[in-house]
């Protein structure tokens, strides 16, 4: 069994030297006379000389602007810092700039795409570029202006990517909801931003079952009074009933080709919105987070090149839906000139190795999934490295929640030994990562390799002091470009301030627990707002899950801490067991002893209960805080949204438990 912090992989010297970040360091030495001993030295410079670092990103990647910028950053204060004032850029223009790469053919593949509805196919850079230009021109003809909001209720297919790029190309503002979202969740999001046009598909297929969205589409259209246009995509059935006055996707795209030099991108100012992305919305109204073109452009150029190490010959896959910010990053792959793999469907249908088969046939170089999905693969007994040709695979990206040492171990044991396994952590708030990976550093079990470039990430204790080798709050000391411009309908900034700056006026408090070690690696220990308080000691939930889920009987687990009357605490644990297993006294004792031995006596729950399942958000995160609120008596409609859940039926057990244990929970 691998232990936390155990060395698992060291990059070959030639691999590290050929990496994008190493090439960038060589450029800094040649062009700017800057020499750095290693990645950590470079990272320290990137957060102390903010102007020098971000101006180098601008120059190194040859950002195209209508006008020169007057300053890299107007003031080093959060929130409110303005980036690259005076510039006028367009994010979509940079996504498609590699279409015209004179050294490569426009016929090369930009998208490999597969779904449970369609066979595997490819789209070329030339096809993509033309369809984006045609659709963007049609949107302009329909009266869409810069700043108008365009929303999507579509699956992870090329049409959705085309719609997003066409929207951004003309300066309109994009927002997306995945088709598995229920009407309530969609309306909670889209009604906030008053969209003018909706792209909608008639449904999707998952796990071999069709899910029609004809009725949902009708209701969404009826409840968004600002809509002027609807574009309908018959994805499941050619004869699906569309909303009144909706125009067919095929009609809009059936137009003469538009050459690259005949199309004008709307280059926009530094504070022009590119999209609105939403928090998960498990409680309350989702936060409508607004980013800028220039902010996400420079951030994604840095992220995709230096922290995911994509190159023009790369092929990237990440298992996501269009309702998660990881979908935006899959499209950001295009900034590097590499290809993306789009997949719409179940990760385990018709066989548990569905995604590895896809990685094999597409010659995937970078494969991504959540740690939860990797754990499912482990429990299914998959052996991808033995059963599939993964010779092209160079890296694995795990994101969405904390990755345990066991996740790392499984990937190295059953996928590939020479593999750059990367765990990264960030958030929808910045549409990127705070801490992540670099191909020039070793990989240690369960450890995130480093702070990302330009991210002044720190761990603070409760006294507000920066700490090392101690769990603290994840704080950001200086601004970064892809921080939100604002929240929609929060022009005073009150909700934005409350979310991240309530405790410290000019320091970003993200809400995660993090620990850095002396070598600069780090561990995420879960959300601080769902942390456990045991006799005044704060405990992250991730360390408990990692320990308990070693036991072969346990499929999944969830733990919360409840504050009861009289200053008392009650910490129950809920476990889902393998078929045929029972939570008897012996298993309870084994769980307690394991936690006591590997963690501490404070980690041992007060009671352990067997449940039918653990509730998850649609992005694969355990719903600790909503479950805690339900157990404390919060009405379910105020504690969470069932439409924002992956498995809403699991809630019924917790609701019954709350009713049965009301006296104990409130007494």
XYZ file of C-alpha atoms in Angstrom:
667
model
C 0.000 0.000 0.000
C 1.337 3.412 -0.976
C 1.693 6.121 1.676
C 0.936 9.822 1.400
C 3.982 11.690 0.084
C 5.718 8.581 -1.294
C 7.757 9.243 -4.455
C 6.019 7.627 -7.429
C 7.499 9.200 -10.569
C 10.367 11.411 -11.669
C 10.348 12.968 -15.142
C 13.006 11.791 -17.538
C 15.505 14.642 -18.176
C 14.620 14.785 -21.868
C 10.877 14.899 -21.058
C 11.328 17.774 -18.619
C 13.620 19.686 -20.993
C 11.111 19.397 -23.850
C 8.184 20.599 -21.713
C 6.480 23.892 -22.485
C 7.416 25.415 -19.141
C 11.097 24.563 -19.674
C 10.965 26.182 -23.121
C 9.391 29.270 -21.545
C 12.174 29.463 -18.947
C 14.734 29.312 -21.769
C 12.911 32.165 -23.522
C 12.915 34.265 -20.338
C 16.675 33.751 -20.071
C 17.349 34.651 -23.711
C 14.871 37.492 -24.141
C 14.671 39.055 -20.675
C 17.848 37.987 -18.951
C 15.916 36.155 -16.231
C 17.411 32.964 -14.835
C 15.591 30.602 -12.512
C 17.060 27.633 -10.699
C 13.884 25.536 -10.922
C 10.116 25.706 -11.186
C 9.636 26.927 -7.615
C 12.051 29.789 -8.262
C 10.057 30.708 -11.370
C 6.807 30.520 -9.426
C 8.061 32.879 -6.715
C 8.999 35.432 -9.373
C 5.588 35.084 -11.023
C 3.789 36.308 -7.887
C 6.288 38.975 -6.814
C 6.841 40.635 -10.203
C 3.200 40.517 -11.324
C 3.632 42.941 -14.206
C 6.772 41.217 -15.432
C 5.217 37.764 -15.385
C 1.885 38.542 -17.025
C 3.439 40.827 -19.628
C 5.749 37.937 -20.524
C 2.720 35.681 -21.025
C 1.229 38.312 -23.344
C 4.405 38.555 -25.404
C 5.385 34.882 -25.339
C 2.017 33.783 -26.730
C 1.676 36.766 -29.068
C -1.746 37.855 -27.841
C -3.616 39.658 -30.629
C -5.115 43.003 -29.604
C -6.790 45.752 -31.575
C -4.941 48.314 -29.464
C -1.935 48.085 -27.109
C -2.555 47.819 -23.392
C -1.655 50.789 -21.209
C -0.960 48.787 -18.046
C -0.724 45.130 -17.095
C -2.631 45.745 -13.854
C -3.956 49.095 -12.647
C -3.637 48.316 -8.931
C -2.578 45.231 -6.995
C -5.732 45.132 -4.902
C -8.490 42.553 -4.630
C -11.219 42.812 -5.658
C -11.365 45.322 -8.479
C -7.968 45.058 -10.161
C -8.220 45.755 -13.898
C -6.011 43.767 -16.248
C -4.494 44.923 -19.549
C -6.470 48.156 -19.741
C -6.527 49.631 -23.216
C -6.374 46.251 -24.949
C -9.147 44.870 -27.149
C -9.053 41.093 -27.615
C -11.352 38.213 -28.501
C -10.994 34.802 -26.863
C -12.588 32.881 -29.760
C -10.147 34.431 -32.216
C -7.316 32.859 -30.236
C -9.102 29.506 -29.995
C -9.218 29.349 -33.806
C -5.921 30.970 -34.683
C -4.318 27.555 -35.268
C -6.769 26.879 -38.101
C -4.586 29.079 -40.270
C -1.249 27.634 -39.143
C 0.720 27.709 -42.392
C 2.902 24.784 -41.293
C -0.033 22.423 -40.802
C -3.092 21.455 -42.828
C -6.559 22.794 -42.002
C -7.698 19.192 -42.523
C -6.005 17.977 -39.353
C -8.334 16.914 -36.543
C -9.475 19.372 -33.894
C -12.288 17.277 -32.348
C -12.681 13.560 -31.885
C -16.301 13.171 -30.811
C -18.336 10.230 -29.612
C -21.658 9.831 -27.845
C -24.179 7.141 -27.065
C -26.180 8.634 -29.921
C -23.423 8.965 -32.528
C -20.482 6.891 -33.693
C -16.923 8.132 -33.216
C -16.070 10.808 -35.780
C -13.612 13.627 -36.359
C -13.949 17.308 -37.172
C -11.146 19.250 -38.809
C -9.877 22.700 -37.918
C -11.151 23.947 -41.261
C -14.660 22.559 -40.702
C -14.812 23.983 -37.188
C -13.576 27.417 -38.200
C -16.050 27.699 -41.061
C -19.031 26.570 -38.976
C -18.146 29.052 -36.216
C -17.941 31.887 -38.759
C -21.208 30.880 -40.443
C -23.087 30.635 -37.148
C -21.592 33.874 -35.826
C -22.691 35.653 -38.998
C -26.197 34.219 -38.613
C -26.336 35.385 -34.985
C -25.447 38.895 -36.076
C -28.181 38.743 -38.713
C -30.626 37.720 -35.973
C -29.868 40.931 -34.125
C -27.493 39.625 -31.462
C -25.285 42.452 -30.202
C -22.101 42.482 -28.094
C -23.102 42.016 -24.469
C -26.326 40.096 -25.242
C -26.596 36.829 -23.353
C -26.831 33.541 -25.239
C -27.544 30.368 -23.283
C -27.293 26.670 -24.062
C -29.114 23.533 -22.903
C -27.054 21.100 -24.943
C -24.817 18.049 -24.420
C -21.052 17.724 -24.868
C -21.002 17.571 -28.666
C -19.347 19.692 -31.393
C -22.496 21.778 -31.950
C -22.254 23.112 -28.393
C -18.607 24.046 -28.837
C -19.451 25.763 -32.140
C -22.289 27.681 -30.487
C -19.997 28.819 -27.671
C -17.250 29.990 -30.019
C -19.684 31.768 -32.333
C -21.231 33.553 -29.346
C -17.870 34.675 -28.011
C -16.638 35.612 -31.501
C -19.257 38.381 -31.797
C -18.854 39.665 -28.234
C -22.068 38.132 -26.890
C -22.011 36.498 -23.447
C -22.189 32.701 -23.193
C -23.705 30.527 -20.455
C -24.341 26.794 -20.426
C -26.454 24.261 -18.551
C -26.117 20.524 -19.074
C -29.224 18.722 -20.407
C -29.387 16.502 -17.312
C -30.227 19.626 -15.270
C -33.882 19.914 -14.341
C -36.011 22.908 -15.291
C -35.761 24.504 -11.836
C -31.953 24.441 -11.910
C -31.847 25.874 -15.428
C -34.288 28.676 -14.613
C -32.413 29.526 -11.395
C -29.360 30.148 -13.536
C -30.613 31.628 -16.774
C -33.343 33.875 -15.382
C -30.656 35.852 -13.553
C -28.936 36.914 -16.769
C -31.987 37.565 -18.994
C -30.857 35.752 -22.155
C -31.834 36.815 -25.646
C -31.240 33.485 -27.426
C -31.327 29.828 -26.395
C -29.597 26.864 -28.042
C -31.420 23.685 -27.032
C -31.293 19.997 -27.937
C -34.264 17.660 -27.802
C -32.577 15.334 -25.299
C -29.634 13.037 -24.671
C -28.811 9.368 -24.149
C -27.102 8.060 -21.013
C -26.466 4.500 -19.937
C -28.377 3.221 -22.953
C -31.527 5.125 -22.036
C -33.011 8.097 -23.893
C -33.925 11.209 -21.928
C -36.242 13.461 -23.898
C -36.016 17.181 -23.146
C -38.879 18.302 -25.399
C -41.195 19.127 -22.491
C -38.402 20.732 -20.471
C -37.421 22.870 -23.458
C -40.993 24.128 -23.829
C -41.156 25.039 -20.147
C -37.743 26.744 -20.130
C -38.696 28.863 -23.131
C -41.993 29.835 -21.520
C -40.253 30.884 -18.290
C -37.552 33.028 -19.907
C -39.520 36.061 -21.132
C -36.432 37.870 -22.452
C -35.834 35.209 -25.122
C -36.200 36.522 -28.665
C -34.817 33.510 -30.520
C -34.537 29.736 -30.030
C -32.223 27.453 -32.023
C -33.345 23.795 -31.977
C -31.073 20.776 -32.427
C -32.816 17.414 -33.056
C -30.155 15.268 -31.379
C -32.153 12.202 -30.342
C -34.958 12.217 -32.908
C -35.212 13.991 -36.253
C -38.939 14.568 -35.746
C -38.736 15.881 -32.171
C -41.302 18.571 -31.428
C -39.589 21.940 -31.182
C -40.737 25.074 -29.362
C -42.840 27.515 -31.348
C -40.848 29.732 -33.751
C -37.608 27.857 -33.034
C -35.153 27.762 -35.909
C -33.396 24.546 -36.822
C -29.648 24.274 -36.298
C -29.246 22.805 -39.769
C -31.001 25.793 -41.369
C -28.601 28.244 -39.751
C -25.533 26.241 -40.744
C -26.631 25.498 -44.318
C -24.892 28.576 -45.725
C -21.970 29.252 -48.079
C -18.515 28.933 -46.557
C -16.988 32.101 -45.085
C -13.224 32.496 -45.557
C -11.145 33.463 -42.541
C -10.200 36.848 -43.981
C -13.863 37.703 -44.634
C -14.903 37.453 -40.985
C -14.479 40.089 -38.271
C -14.096 39.065 -34.635
C -15.513 41.498 -32.106
C -12.453 42.560 -30.164
C -13.679 43.825 -26.798
C -12.355 45.952 -23.897
C -10.692 44.472 -20.823
C -13.888 44.540 -18.754
C -16.174 42.960 -21.361
C -17.819 39.695 -20.178
C -17.015 36.473 -22.019
C -19.346 34.125 -20.125
C -21.345 33.581 -16.975
C -20.521 30.391 -15.074
C -22.457 29.287 -12.026
C -21.619 27.811 -8.677
C -23.012 24.335 -8.112
C -26.205 25.725 -6.628
C -26.692 22.991 -4.007
C -27.918 25.709 -1.620
C -29.532 29.036 -2.379
C -29.519 30.811 -5.715
C -26.376 29.931 -7.710
C -23.728 32.644 -7.940
C -23.594 34.034 -11.490
C -19.841 34.478 -11.957
C -18.681 36.781 -14.762
C -15.235 36.537 -16.386
C -13.512 38.701 -18.983
C -12.090 37.797 -22.398
C -8.614 39.038 -21.575
C -8.550 37.484 -18.106
C -9.409 33.943 -19.143
C -7.297 34.240 -22.291
C -3.989 34.879 -20.532
C -4.895 32.470 -17.723
C -5.822 29.636 -20.100
C -2.757 30.194 -22.282
C -0.663 29.725 -19.148
C -2.694 26.810 -17.781
C -3.002 24.695 -20.912
C 0.613 25.143 -22.006
C 2.517 25.075 -18.707
C 0.370 23.046 -16.298
C -1.197 20.528 -18.677
C 1.723 20.657 -21.151
C -0.345 20.477 -24.331
C 1.341 20.822 -27.713
C 0.028 20.898 -31.305
C 0.352 17.128 -31.570
C -1.426 16.481 -28.239
C -4.891 14.961 -27.816
C -6.720 15.832 -24.595
C -9.738 14.153 -23.029
C -11.530 15.034 -19.807
C -14.786 13.386 -18.780
C -17.188 16.254 -18.192
C -20.579 17.669 -19.020
C -21.413 21.115 -20.347
C -22.583 22.190 -16.888
C -19.104 22.055 -15.330
C -16.294 24.560 -15.855
C -14.048 21.668 -16.941
C -15.953 21.732 -20.237
C -14.657 25.279 -20.787
C -11.132 23.969 -20.229
C -11.641 21.132 -22.715
C -12.438 23.791 -25.330
C -9.441 25.843 -24.132
C -7.307 22.967 -25.436
C -7.562 24.665 -28.834
C -5.370 27.536 -27.607
C -2.400 25.165 -27.859
C -3.242 23.897 -31.344
C -3.971 20.421 -30.002
C -7.069 18.277 -30.429
C -9.872 17.653 -27.933
C -11.952 14.547 -27.355
C -15.646 15.263 -26.737
C -17.737 12.513 -25.193
C -21.432 12.554 -24.299
C -22.669 9.583 -22.329
C -22.012 7.225 -19.457
C -18.426 6.493 -18.444
C -19.285 2.841 -17.873
C -21.770 1.949 -20.638
C -21.871 -0.324 -22.517
C -18.760 -1.562 -20.691
C -16.844 -0.270 -17.647
C -13.773 0.500 -19.799
C -15.691 2.804 -22.166
C -13.362 5.775 -21.613
C -10.164 3.759 -21.927
C -11.370 2.365 -25.246
C -11.891 5.955 -26.346
C -8.407 6.945 -25.151
C -6.968 4.004 -27.089
C -8.635 4.723 -30.427
C -8.062 8.512 -30.314
C -4.379 8.121 -29.302
C -5.045 10.271 -26.279
C -1.982 11.944 -24.720
C -3.747 13.576 -21.750
C -6.616 11.786 -20.001
C -8.780 13.412 -17.342
C -11.436 12.332 -14.873
C -12.579 12.953 -11.326
C -11.048 10.940 -8.453
C -14.511 9.492 -7.834
C -14.560 8.026 -11.341
C -11.066 6.565 -10.868
C -12.278 4.891 -7.669
C -15.208 3.402 -9.605
C -12.750 2.023 -12.174
C -10.762 0.452 -9.344
C -13.849 -1.180 -7.847
C -14.776 -2.502 -11.315
C -11.403 -4.228 -11.479
C -10.286 -2.450 -14.659
C -6.718 -2.927 -15.904
C -6.481 -0.331 -18.718
C -2.740 -0.627 -19.301
C -3.023 -4.343 -19.950
C -6.223 -4.268 -21.976
C -5.701 -1.196 -24.194
C -3.001 0.468 -26.258
C -2.132 3.541 -24.177
C 1.343 4.019 -25.623
C 0.513 7.611 -26.628
C -0.631 8.521 -23.109
C 1.718 10.915 -21.295
C -0.376 12.343 -18.482
C -3.424 11.836 -16.289
C -5.323 14.802 -14.882
C -7.569 14.185 -11.867
C -9.732 17.108 -10.788
C -13.040 17.887 -9.134
C -12.225 16.693 -5.609
C -9.234 15.573 -3.558
C -7.230 12.708 -5.044
C -5.986 10.205 -2.484
C -2.673 8.307 -2.598
C -4.700 5.232 -3.511
C -5.961 6.959 -6.661
C -2.363 7.709 -7.663
C -1.288 4.146 -6.866
C -4.037 2.616 -9.006
C -3.128 4.799 -11.982
C 0.563 3.886 -11.798
C -0.113 0.204 -11.168
C -2.880 -0.378 -13.700
C -2.484 2.304 -16.389
C 1.198 3.030 -16.944
C 4.416 3.296 -14.952
C 5.992 6.170 -16.906
C 3.120 8.594 -16.430
C 2.761 12.178 -15.248
C -0.177 11.871 -12.833
C -1.431 15.320 -11.907
C -3.922 16.405 -9.322
C -5.094 19.982 -9.676
C -7.410 22.174 -7.627
C -9.063 25.481 -8.404
C -12.609 26.530 -8.954
C -15.395 27.837 -11.123
C -14.643 31.243 -9.617
C -11.441 31.532 -11.679
C -12.216 28.876 -14.330
C -8.751 27.513 -13.685
C -6.552 26.160 -10.901
C -4.744 27.584 -7.903
C -2.451 24.622 -7.318
C -1.552 21.999 -9.852
C 1.119 20.333 -11.872
C 4.348 20.937 -13.710
C 6.087 18.318 -15.882
C 9.519 19.249 -14.497
C 8.817 18.042 -10.926
C 8.461 14.587 -9.363
C 5.085 13.130 -8.416
C 4.377 12.111 -4.823
C 1.393 10.028 -3.737
C -1.715 12.124 -3.136
C 0.270 15.338 -3.467
C -0.449 18.272 -5.740
C 2.934 19.214 -7.164
C 3.049 22.990 -6.726
C 1.407 26.379 -6.716
C 0.479 27.375 -10.250
C 2.314 30.232 -11.918
C 0.865 33.626 -11.069
C -1.097 32.219 -8.118
C 0.038 33.544 -4.719
C -1.513 30.661 -2.790
C -0.957 30.456 0.954
C -2.192 28.394 3.906
C -3.339 30.496 6.881
C -4.108 29.325 10.391
C -6.979 30.716 12.451
C -4.766 33.566 13.702
C -4.173 34.698 10.114
C -0.550 33.549 9.988
C 0.968 31.787 6.999
C 1.840 28.173 7.868
C 3.802 25.259 6.391
C 3.315 21.577 7.301
C 0.053 22.571 8.958
C -3.499 22.519 7.616
C -4.866 26.005 7.029
C -7.324 27.995 4.942
C -6.491 28.399 1.250
C -5.833 32.112 0.726
C -4.670 34.113 -2.286
C -2.444 37.073 -1.493
C -2.368 38.906 -4.829
C -4.797 39.290 -7.767
C -4.909 36.995 -10.795
C -6.445 37.865 -14.198
C -9.315 35.358 -14.307
C -10.851 36.350 -10.999
C -14.497 37.365 -11.506
C -15.229 40.773 -12.929
C -18.312 40.637 -10.711
C -21.389 38.534 -10.031
C -24.302 39.250 -12.352
C -26.893 41.534 -10.700
C -24.407 42.349 -7.916
C -23.160 45.685 -9.194
C -22.491 46.957 -5.655
C -20.213 43.954 -5.178
C -21.775 43.047 -1.829
C -22.327 39.374 -2.666
C -18.856 39.047 -4.196
C -17.240 40.578 -1.107
C -19.241 38.330 1.178
C -18.214 35.214 -0.759
C -14.428 35.712 -0.705
C -13.423 38.834 1.230
C -15.689 38.887 4.276
C -12.934 37.981 6.744
C -9.966 39.702 5.079
C -10.766 42.751 2.967
C -8.003 42.355 0.367
C -7.091 38.650 0.622
C -9.096 35.992 -1.247
C -10.419 33.255 1.072
C -11.364 30.360 -1.151
C -13.049 28.053 1.348
C -10.742 25.012 1.081
C -8.418 23.541 3.665
C -4.873 23.117 2.336
C -1.472 22.058 3.654
C 1.883 22.905 2.041
C 5.061 20.986 2.778
C 8.631 22.277 2.717
C 9.212 21.205 -0.883
C 6.201 23.229 -2.094
C 3.790 20.370 -2.664
C 0.345 20.508 -1.134
C -2.755 18.594 -0.109
C -6.391 19.697 -0.234
C -8.470 18.548 2.746
C -11.943 19.510 1.618
C -14.160 22.529 2.040
C -13.625 24.566 5.177
C -17.361 25.233 5.403
C -17.959 21.482 5.719
C -15.057 20.819 8.085
C -15.602 18.866 11.276
C -15.272 20.521 14.682
C -14.228 18.008 17.329
C -13.592 19.541 20.736
C -12.322 22.737 19.167
C -10.108 20.974 16.605
C -10.937 21.399 12.894
C -10.727 18.213 10.831
C -10.946 17.957 7.046
C -13.285 15.255 5.757
C -10.964 14.060 2.984
C -8.554 12.378 5.406
C -11.434 10.414 6.964
C -12.735 9.222 3.592
C -9.288 8.157 2.525
C -8.893 6.058 5.648
C -12.342 4.450 5.815
C -12.669 3.648 2.125
C -9.639 1.369 2.333
C -11.917 -1.247 3.867
C -13.130 -3.689 1.203
C -16.707 -3.677 2.550
C -17.118 0.085 2.071
C -18.140 1.469 -1.314
C -18.531 5.091 -0.232
C -18.908 7.242 2.877
C -20.001 10.645 4.111
C -19.411 12.359 7.448
C -20.753 15.567 8.976
C -20.601 17.310 12.345
C -23.752 18.779 13.899
C -23.837 21.521 16.519
C -26.549 20.648 19.039
C -28.177 22.521 21.894
C -26.050 23.236 24.943
C -22.814 23.440 22.975
C -22.807 19.718 22.197
C -21.564 18.113 18.970
C -22.731 14.978 17.160
C -20.595 13.513 14.363
C -22.366 10.735 12.426
C -20.830 8.784 9.557
C -22.859 7.240 6.752
C -21.436 4.310 4.803
C -22.560 2.578 1.630
C -21.541 -1.089 1.671
C -20.856 -3.624 -1.029
C -23.717 -5.929 -1.939
C -23.991 -8.696 0.628
C -22.164 -6.791 3.386
C -23.811 -5.672 6.628
C -22.893 -2.970 9.107
C -22.580 -5.110 12.216
C -20.809 -4.284 15.451
C -17.586 -5.882 14.286
C -17.390 -3.662 11.188
C -18.195 -0.601 13.293
C -15.297 -1.475 15.584
C -12.931 -1.974 12.644
C -13.859 1.447 11.226
C -13.309 3.123 14.577
C -10.022 1.375 15.221
C -8.716 2.209 11.739
C -9.543 5.909 12.173
C -8.097 5.943 15.675
C -4.858 4.321 14.523
C -4.285 6.076 11.185
C -5.748 9.491 12.073
C -6.567 10.202 15.726
C -9.257 9.515 18.333
C -10.907 12.801 17.297
C -11.545 11.350 13.834
C -13.763 8.537 15.170
C -17.479 9.234 14.521
C -20.060 9.160 17.288
C -22.288 6.798 15.320
C -22.054 4.919 12.017
C -25.115 4.252 9.842
C -25.548 2.153 6.704
C -27.125 4.065 3.798
C -28.291 3.224 0.304
C -26.002 5.836 -1.261
C -24.014 9.034 -0.806
C -25.499 12.135 -2.473
C -23.321 13.879 -5.073
C -23.551 17.070 -7.091
C -23.608 16.807 -10.867
C -19.882 17.607 -10.840
C -19.071 14.661 -8.566
C -18.677 16.341 -5.171
C -20.051 14.830 -1.986
C -22.880 16.964 -0.648
C -21.650 17.289 2.916
C -22.968 20.748 3.713
C -26.499 20.166 2.306
C -26.793 16.857 4.197
C -25.647 18.590 7.375
C -28.295 21.286 6.881
C -31.041 18.691 6.357
C -30.026 16.863 9.528
C -30.138 20.176 11.375
C -33.732 20.720 10.253
C -33.372 22.964 7.204
C -36.205 22.358 4.702
C -34.928 20.427 1.703
C -35.830 23.146 -0.808
C -33.599 25.559 1.100
C -30.801 23.055 1.741
C -30.266 21.823 -1.806
C -31.664 21.510 -5.291
C -32.484 17.963 -6.383
C -31.996 19.067 -9.998
C -28.348 19.824 -9.198
C -27.729 16.263 -7.989
C -26.227 13.258 -9.706
C -28.350 10.826 -7.668
C -31.337 12.629 -6.096
C -33.028 9.419 -4.909
C -30.302 8.968 -2.271
C -31.766 11.917 -0.349
C -34.831 9.973 0.740
C -32.885 7.939 3.303
C -31.467 11.083 4.946
C -34.898 12.714 5.086
C -36.382 9.611 6.735
C -33.431 9.478 9.134
C -33.954 13.127 10.104
C -37.633 12.507 10.874
C -36.893 9.360 12.877
C -34.063 10.952 14.856
C -35.614 14.390 15.311
C -35.537 14.261 19.117
C -31.888 13.220 19.186
C -30.824 15.759 16.546
C -32.621 18.704 18.140
C -32.426 17.760 21.805
